[in-house]
Every structure is written in C-alpha cells, then in structure tokens.
Coordinates of C-alpha atoms in Angstrom, one line a residue:
M74 CA 36.0 8.0 22.0
N75 CA 33.7 10.6 23.7
I76 CA 33.7 14.3 23.2
D77 CA 31.7 16.5 25.3
L78 CA 30.0 20.2 24.5
T79 CA 28.9 22.1 26.6
D80 CA 26.5 25.6 25.5
T81 CA 26.8 24.6 21.9
T82 CA 25.6 25.0 18.5
S83 CA 25.0 22.5 15.8
S84 CA 27.8 23.9 13.9
R85 CA 30.6 23.1 16.3
I86 CA 28.3 19.4 16.7
N87 CA 29.5 18.9 13.3
S88 CA 32.7 20.2 13.4
A89 CA 33.3 17.3 16.5
L90 CA 32.0 14.7 14.6
V91 CA 34.6 15.1 11.9
Q92 CA 36.9 15.3 14.4
A93 CA 36.0 12.5 16.0
R94 CA 36.2 10.2 13.1
R95 CA 39.8 11.3 12.0
A96 CA 40.8 10.7 15.2
A97 CA 39.1 7.3 15.3
G98 CA 40.8 6.6 11.6
I99 CA 37.8 6.3 9.8
P100 CA 37.2 9.4 8.2
A101 CA 34.8 8.0 5.4
V102 CA 31.0 8.0 6.3
G103 CA 29.6 4.8 5.9
M104 CA 25.9 5.6 7.3
V105 CA 23.0 4.8 5.6
L106 CA 20.4 6.9 7.6
T107 CA 20.0 8.8 10.4
L108 CA 17.3 7.9 13.0
V109 CA 16.4 10.1 15.7
I110 CA 15.1 9.2 19.1
V111 CA 12.9 11.6 21.3
T112 CA 12.7 10.3 24.6
D113 CA 13.3 11.6 28.1
E114 CA 16.2 11.4 30.4
G115 CA 14.9 8.5 32.3
N116 CA 14.4 6.7 29.0
H117 CA 16.9 7.3 26.7
Y118 CA 19.5 4.8 28.2
D119 CA 17.5 1.7 27.3
A120 CA 16.4 3.3 23.8
L121 CA 20.1 4.0 22.9
K122 CA 20.9 0.9 23.9
A123 CA 18.5 -1.0 21.6
A124 CA 19.2 1.2 18.9
S125 CA 23.3 0.8 19.2
E126 CA 22.5 -3.1 18.8
A127 CA 20.2 -2.2 15.8
S128 CA 23.2 -0.1 13.7
K129 CA 25.3 -3.3 13.7
E130 CA 22.8 -4.2 11.2
H131 CA 22.3 -0.8 9.7
P132 CA 25.1 1.7 9.9
S133 CA 23.7 5.1 10.9
R134 CA 24.0 8.3 12.7
I135 CA 21.7 8.2 16.1
L136 CA 20.7 11.6 17.2
V137 CA 19.1 11.0 20.6
V138 CA 17.1 14.1 21.6
I139 CA 16.5 14.3 25.4
K140 CA 14.0 17.8 25.9
R141 CA 14.3 19.3 29.3
P142 CA 12.1 22.3 29.2
G143 CA 12.3 23.0 32.8
R144 CA 10.3 23.3 35.8
S145 CA 10.5 27.3 36.9
P146 CA 9.4 30.0 34.8
R147 CA 13.0 31.0 35.1
D148 CA 14.4 27.5 33.9
R149 CA 11.9 27.3 30.8
R150 CA 13.4 30.8 29.5
V151 CA 16.7 29.8 29.3
A152 CA 17.6 28.2 25.8
R153 CA 20.8 26.0 26.3
L154 CA 22.1 23.0 24.1
D155 CA 24.3 20.4 25.7
A156 CA 25.8 17.6 23.5
E157 CA 27.6 14.6 23.9
V158 CA 29.5 13.0 20.7
R159 CA 30.2 9.2 20.4
I160 CA 32.4 7.5 18.0
A161 CA 33.0 3.7 17.7
G162 CA 33.2 1.9 20.9
D163 CA 30.0 0.2 22.6
V164 CA 28.1 2.6 19.8
G165 CA 28.6 0.3 16.9
T166 CA 29.8 0.8 13.3
G167 CA 27.7 4.7 13.3
E168 CA 27.7 7.8 15.3
T169 CA 25.7 8.9 18.0
V170 CA 25.2 12.4 19.4
L171 CA 23.3 12.9 22.7
L172 CA 21.2 16.2 22.5
R173 CA 20.1 17.4 25.7
L174 CA 17.7 20.8 24.5
Y175 CA 17.1 23.1 27.7
G176 CA 14.3 25.9 28.3
E177 CA 13.0 27.4 25.5
L178 CA 15.0 25.3 22.9
A179 CA 13.2 22.1 24.0
G180 CA 10.3 23.8 21.8
H181 CA 12.5 23.8 18.9
A182 CA 14.0 20.8 18.5
E183 CA 13.8 20.0 14.4
S184 CA 15.9 23.2 14.2
V185 CA 18.5 21.7 16.1
V186 CA 18.3 18.5 14.3
L187 CA 17.9 19.4 10.8
P188 CA 21.9 20.4 10.7
L189 CA 22.9 17.1 12.0
L190 CA 20.7 15.2 9.2
L191 CA 23.0 12.9 6.7
P192 CA 22.9 14.4 3.4
D193 CA 21.0 12.3 0.8
A194 CA 20.0 9.8 3.4
P195 CA 16.6 8.6 4.6
V196 CA 15.7 9.8 8.5
V197 CA 13.4 7.7 10.7
V198 CA 12.0 9.1 13.9
W199 CA 11.3 6.8 17.0
W200 CA 9.2 8.0 20.1
P201 CA 9.9 5.1 22.5
E202 CA 7.3 6.9 24.9
D203 CA 5.1 9.5 24.9
A204 CA 4.4 10.2 21.0
P205 CA 2.7 12.8 19.4
E206 CA -1.2 12.2 18.7
H207 CA -0.5 12.5 15.2
P208 CA 3.3 12.0 14.3
S209 CA 3.2 13.2 11.0
E210 CA 2.6 16.5 11.9
D211 CA 5.0 16.4 14.5
L212 CA 7.6 19.6 13.3
L213 CA 10.3 16.4 13.6
G214 CA 7.8 13.7 12.0
Q215 CA 7.8 15.6 9.1
L216 CA 11.6 15.3 8.4
A217 CA 11.3 11.4 8.6
T218 CA 10.5 9.0 5.9
R219 CA 9.5 6.6 8.5
R220 CA 7.7 7.3 11.8
I221 CA 8.1 4.9 15.0
T222 CA 5.9 4.6 17.5
D223 CA 5.1 2.1 20.6
A224 CA 1.8 1.9 21.4
Q225 CA 2.7 -0.7 24.1
A226 CA 4.2 2.1 26.3
T227 CA 0.8 3.8 26.5
E228 CA -1.7 3.7 29.5
D229 CA -4.1 2.5 27.0
P230 CA -2.6 0.6 24.2
V231 CA -6.3 0.0 22.7
D232 CA -7.3 3.6 22.4
T233 CA -3.8 4.4 21.2
L234 CA -4.4 1.9 18.3
G235 CA -7.9 3.5 17.8
L236 CA -5.5 6.9 17.5
R237 CA -2.8 5.4 15.1
A238 CA -5.6 4.4 12.9
R239 CA -7.7 7.7 13.0
T240 CA -4.2 9.7 12.6
Y241 CA -2.6 7.4 9.9
T242 CA -0.3 8.7 7.1
P243 CA 2.0 6.8 4.9
G244 CA 5.3 6.0 6.6
D245 CA 3.6 5.5 10.1
T246 CA 4.5 2.2 11.8
D247 CA 4.1 0.6 15.7
L248 CA 6.2 -1.7 17.3
A249 CA 3.1 -3.4 18.2
W250 CA 2.5 -4.8 14.7
T251 CA 6.7 -5.5 14.5
R252 CA 5.9 -7.7 17.2
I253 CA 3.8 -9.9 15.5
T254 CA 5.9 -10.4 12.3
P255 CA 6.7 -14.3 13.2
W256 CA 3.4 -14.9 13.9
R257 CA 2.1 -13.6 10.3
S258 CA 4.6 -15.3 8.8
V259 CA 3.8 -19.1 10.6
L260 CA 0.3 -18.7 10.2
A261 CA 0.4 -17.2 6.4
A262 CA 2.9 -20.9 5.8
A263 CA 0.5 -23.0 7.3
L264 CA -2.7 -21.6 5.2
D265 CA -1.1 -22.3 1.8
Q266 CA -1.2 -25.8 2.4
K267 CA -4.2 -27.2 1.9
H268 CA -7.3 -26.5 3.9
S269 CA -10.7 -26.5 4.4
A270 CA -12.6 -22.9 4.0
I271 CA -11.9 -21.3 7.7
T272 CA -15.2 -20.1 9.6
S273 CA -14.0 -18.5 12.3
A274 CA -11.0 -17.6 14.6
V275 CA -9.7 -17.1 18.0
V276 CA -6.9 -14.7 19.2
E277 CA -5.6 -15.3 23.1
G278 CA -3.4 -12.8 24.8
E279 CA -2.7 -10.7 27.5
A280 CA -5.3 -7.9 28.9
Y281 CA -4.7 -4.9 26.9
N282 CA -1.8 -6.2 24.4
P283 CA -2.3 -3.7 21.3
S284 CA -0.3 -7.0 19.4
S285 CA -3.0 -9.6 19.7
E286 CA -5.8 -6.3 18.9
L287 CA -3.6 -5.8 15.9
L288 CA -3.0 -9.8 15.1
A289 CA -7.0 -10.1 15.6
L290 CA -7.5 -7.2 13.0
W291 CA -5.1 -8.7 10.6
L292 CA -7.1 -11.9 10.7
A293 CA -10.6 -10.7 10.4
E294 CA -9.3 -8.3 7.3
R295 CA -7.6 -10.9 5.2
L296 CA -9.8 -13.8 6.0
R297 CA -13.3 -12.0 5.9
V298 CA -14.4 -14.1 9.3
P299 CA -15.2 -13.3 12.8
V300 CA -12.2 -13.3 15.2
Q301 CA -13.0 -13.4 18.6
R302 CA -10.5 -11.9 21.0
Q303 CA -9.7 -13.7 24.3
V304 CA -7.8 -12.9 27.3
S305 CA -5.3 -15.1 29.0
D306 CA -2.2 -15.2 31.3
G307 CA 0.5 -14.4 29.0
P308 CA 3.1 -14.0 28.4
G309 CA 2.0 -11.5 25.6
L310 CA 0.2 -13.4 22.5
T311 CA -0.5 -17.1 23.7
A312 CA -2.7 -18.7 20.9
V313 CA -4.5 -18.2 17.6
R314 CA -7.0 -20.9 16.5
L315 CA -8.9 -21.0 12.8
E316 CA -12.1 -23.2 12.8
T317 CA -12.4 -25.1 9.8
A318 CA -14.7 -28.1 8.5
D319 CA -12.1 -30.5 9.1
G320 CA -10.9 -29.6 12.5
E321 CA -9.0 -26.7 14.4
I322 CA -5.8 -25.3 13.0
C323 CA -3.8 -24.1 16.0
L324 CA -0.9 -22.1 16.8
D325 CA -0.2 -22.5 21.0
R326 CA 2.8 -20.5 22.5
A327 CA 2.3 -21.1 26.2
N328 CA 6.2 -20.2 27.3
G329 CA 7.0 -17.3 25.6
S330 CA 9.4 -19.0 23.4
L331 CA 8.4 -22.3 21.8
A332 CA 5.1 -22.9 20.0
E333 CA 3.1 -25.6 18.9
L334 CA 1.7 -26.0 15.5
A335 CA -1.3 -28.5 14.8
M336 CA -3.1 -28.8 11.4
P337 CA -5.8 -31.5 10.9
G338 CA -4.3 -34.5 9.2
Q339 CA -1.0 -33.8 10.0
P340 CA 1.2 -34.4 13.1
D341 CA 1.6 -31.6 15.0
R342 CA 5.0 -29.8 15.0
H343 CA 7.1 -27.1 17.2
V344 CA 8.2 -23.9 16.1
A345 CA 10.2 -21.2 17.2
L346 CA 8.3 -18.2 18.6
Q347 CA 10.6 -16.4 21.0
R348 CA 9.8 -12.9 22.4
R349 CA 12.2 -10.5 20.6
E350 CA 14.2 -7.7 22.0
K351 CA 13.7 -4.0 21.4
S352 CA 16.6 -3.6 19.2
E353 CA 15.6 -6.6 16.9
L354 CA 12.4 -4.9 16.5
I355 CA 14.3 -1.6 15.3
A356 CA 16.5 -3.8 13.1
E357 CA 13.4 -4.9 11.1
E358 CA 11.4 -1.8 11.0
L359 CA 14.9 -0.1 9.4
R360 CA 15.1 -3.0 6.5
R361 CA 11.8 -1.3 4.8
L362 CA 11.6 2.4 4.8
D363 CA 8.4 2.5 2.3
P364 CA 5.1 2.6 3.7
D365 CA 3.7 -0.4 5.4
E366 CA 0.4 -1.0 3.5
T367 CA -0.3 -3.8 5.2
Y368 CA -0.3 -2.2 8.4
A369 CA -2.5 0.8 7.6
S370 CA -5.2 -1.5 6.0
A371 CA -5.2 -4.0 9.7
V372 CA -4.9 -1.1 11.9
R373 CA -7.9 0.6 9.9
Y374 CA -10.0 -2.2 9.7
G375 CA -12.9 -2.6 12.2
V376 CA -10.9 -0.1 14.3
S377 CA -14.4 1.1 15.8
R378 CA -14.7 -2.6 17.6
L379 CA -11.3 -2.6 19.1
G380 CA -11.2 -4.4 22.6
K381 CA -14.7 -5.5 22.3
G382 CA -14.0 -9.2 21.8
V383 CA -15.3 -9.9 18.5
L384 CA -14.0 -8.2 15.3
G385 CA -15.3 -9.2 11.5
A386 CA -18.8 -10.4 12.9
E387 CA -20.8 -7.7 10.5
R388 CA -18.7 -9.1 7.5
A389 CA -19.5 -12.9 8.0
T390 CA -23.2 -11.5 8.4
A391 CA -22.8 -10.8 4.9
R392 CA -21.2 -13.1 3.6
A393 CA -24.2 -15.3 3.8
G394 CA -25.5 -14.3 0.5
S395 CA -28.5 -14.9 -0.9
G396 CA -29.7 -16.2 2.9
G397 CA -29.8 -12.9 4.2
D398 CA -31.5 -11.5 1.0
N399 CA -34.4 -13.2 1.5
R400 CA -34.9 -12.5 4.5
S401 CA -34.7 -8.8 4.0
G402 CA -36.9 -9.7 0.8
G403 CA -39.5 -11.1 3.1
A404 CA -39.3 -8.7 5.6
R405 CA -40.3 -6.1 2.8
K406 CA -43.1 -7.7 1.4
A407 CA -44.1 -7.9 5.2
A408 CA -44.3 -4.2 5.5
P409 CA -46.9 -3.5 3.1
S410 CA -49.6 -5.5 4.8
K411 CA -52.5 -3.9 6.3
A412 CA -55.2 -4.7 9.0
P413 CA -58.9 -6.2 7.6
A414 CA -60.5 -2.9 8.3
D415 CA -58.1 -1.1 5.9
K416 CA -58.7 -3.5 3.3
S417 CA -62.4 -3.4 3.2
A418 CA -62.5 0.4 3.3
D419 CA -59.8 0.5 0.1
K420 CA -62.4 -2.5 -1.4
T421 CA -65.7 0.3 -0.7
A422 CA -63.7 3.1 -1.8
E423 CA -62.5 1.3 -4.9
K424 CA -66.4 0.1 -5.8
S425 CA -67.6 4.0 -5.6
A426 CA -64.6 5.0 -7.9
D427 CA -65.6 2.5 -10.3
K428 CA -69.2 3.6 -10.6
S429 CA -68.6 7.2 -10.4
G430 CA -66.2 6.2 -13.3
E431 CA -68.6 4.2 -15.3
K432 CA -71.7 7.1 -14.8
S433 CA -69.2 10.0 -16.3
D434 CA -68.1 7.3 -19.3
S435 CA -71.7 6.7 -19.9
G436 CA -72.6 10.3 -20.0
D437 CA -69.5 11.4 -21.8
N438 CA -71.1 8.5 -24.7
T439 CA -75.0 9.9 -24.5
G440 CA -73.3 13.6 -25.3
A441 CA -70.8 12.0 -28.3
K442 CA -74.2 10.4 -29.7
A443 CA -76.0 13.6 -29.8
A444 CA -73.7 15.7 -31.2
R445 CA -72.8 13.4 -33.9
K446 CA -76.6 13.1 -34.6
A447 CA -76.9 16.7 -34.9
A448 CA -74.1 17.1 -37.2
D449 CA -75.2 14.3 -39.6
K450 CA -79.4 16.4 -39.7
T451 CA -77.3 19.6 -40.1
G452 CA -74.8 18.3 -43.0
D453 CA -78.0 16.8 -44.9
K454 CA -80.0 19.7 -44.7
A455 CA -77.5 21.8 -46.1
A456 CA -77.0 19.4 -49.1
G457 CA -80.6 19.2 -50.2
K458 CA -80.7 23.0 -50.4
A459 CA -77.6 22.5 -52.5
E460 CA -79.0 20.5 -54.7
D461 CA -82.5 22.2 -55.0
R462 CA -79.8 25.6 -56.4
T463 CA -78.3 23.4 -58.9
V464 CA -81.8 22.0 -60.1
G465 CA -83.5 25.3 -60.5
K466 CA -80.4 26.7 -62.2
A467 CA -80.5 24.2 -64.7
A468 CA -84.1 24.1 -65.4
S469 CA -84.0 28.2 -66.4

C-alpha cells in the first residue's frame, strides 16, 4: 500500500502511517529499530532495495531522506516536504517513508526525521554515498546509536579510511570492515589450530580497495608482525599469506566465490567466501548495535602507513628485543669517543690540575703546622707564668 503526500508535514506523515497499518490489517507496531538512509535521487533506489531486504531479518521503519536543495536561488529559498508512505508489499515486514526535502528544508533534515522515529527504539543512520567528514557531529548522526558509512563508494578510499580513523567515535562503522568478516572468521579459525610462530604476512587485493587495507591493519594490530600489501587483479580481496617457520598458511580466493585454505602438514580444503550483496552487509551491521571495538583498534592502528605497502614494520623491529638494545647501547658508548689530540689535551690539563692541587695541599699543611707550633709555645708560656705566681704566694 502506497500513500503519496505533497507539501506535507511530519504530523501528517505519522497519521498516514497509522492509516496504512490499519488498512493493511497490521495495527500493532512490531519493529525493532529505525533505519535512516541519507542519499540522493540517483542512489536511493539501490539503497532502499538493500534496506528492504535487510528488514526481513530486522523489522524496521526505514526513513529515506532525499535532499533536493535546488540549483537556482529561487529554488533554494523554497521549503517543501513531499513524502511517500509504503506499507507491506515489497518493503518487507516494516514501514518505508520516502522524504524529499526541497530548498532550505534540505539543510534541516533532523527536524523532519525526529518526529518520525520509533519511540524507545535504537536509531541507525546509513550514508550510502557522500558521508559527512565527521558522522557523529552531523545533526542526523547525533540522533543515531550506530552510524554506517562506506569508504568504497568514495573517490579515494584509502584517504577516507584515514579520515574515519581520525574522526572515529564509538558507534561508527564502515561497510568496508563488514566485507572482511568472513575472511577474519576463517583466518581466526585457522590460527586457533596448532602452528609455529608467524613472522610476516601478505594481503593481496585490488588497488584502492579499503577492505584490503583494513584486513592488513587488523593482522598487523593482532599479530604484531610486518604485513605487506600487494596489488592484484581482483575481484576484491584475493589472498592472505602468513609466513611461519614450518611453512606458509595461505587463504586464496581467485574467482571471488570459492577459496582454498592451505596449512603446513594438513590437506588443502575449500572454503566458501562468496562476495556478499549490500543487503547482507546491512543485515550484519543491524545485528550488533553496540560500539565495535575491534573495528576501532584496527582502523586506528598504523593509519599513517595506509597505502604505503608495509604495516607494522616498526613493531617488528621493536620485538627484536635485546639485540636492538645492544646495538643502541653500542652506539651510545661509541658516541663519547674523542680524537687522540683531545685525549692528550685532557691528560695535560689533568696533570697541571693535579700539580696545582698538590702545591695547595702542601701549602695548607705547612700553614697548619706553623699554627700548631705557635699555639703550643703560647700555651707553655702562660702555664709557666701561672706556676710562678702560685709558688710565690705559697712562699709568702
């Protein structure tokens, strides 16, 4: 059931939602969250299709915010809200409202969305394209529990990852991280088995693929080994290789659907790593609405080395342990060494200082002896005079 509203308000849209539920025979509200999609006229169809598929797993109210500020000054001065309410049918088990904001109203989308949020339910905001630089400071982002962006939809995905790391706030996530969930699961299960220590790693994927960069960051942050990023023909991620003393652990996906896992001392096995649709990615993100701490630690780790080919090299050098300390200690000892001329000058200065010190010490000793002799003579004379006086008095 569809209801079209032209030049309307948020209260009229709420009334239309109630009317549509009653007409469809579903007066009860069984939705678990509100999903706000901020997009444009050209991309809203694909985004709405993915969200509708995800709502079959997570019944939700989907609010599609389509901003149309206008091109001419006259169009930008006009403020108008058009809405389209959809219930049942292709929208799954939830509700869908398309909101077209014209003119000045396009800059105040939060005032339109706020009255339409489900009460006492979490809010998720998704920017399929053109996400703000700081999602948590966006007025719509401030209403949300989770904020979803997609670095792969930008012109420079690697730089966008660096921006996401600098502006990260608990609740932020990116679909580039969601795409590598199956890879992380298979690698974690492989490393749970007995293996020797890992010394280095290689991640292969398409150029300008943010998922490859995030997987390399995750491995470097978790394993504390240098991780090299290599470019392949794709599609997407193609291989991960972990070097160990016993051999190479390799997860290779050449065709984009079926991967092969090879481990030293074990037979090769096939693993399903199908490239997933965007609806599956959104459904996965809606399963967890608390902050993703693993994503935060991965995207922030080594962000200054993004796109430079090798991650974690500094940590690997630091792990060399005492060997590095000895080398640094040797450098510190070698630094104070002086030229032979400086050494001879120092020795001459030391000898002259010693001689002058000895002379001063001998002078001090001579003066002290003379003072003691004078004091002794004075004491003897005084004692003699006192004895003579005592003897004279006794005789008288």
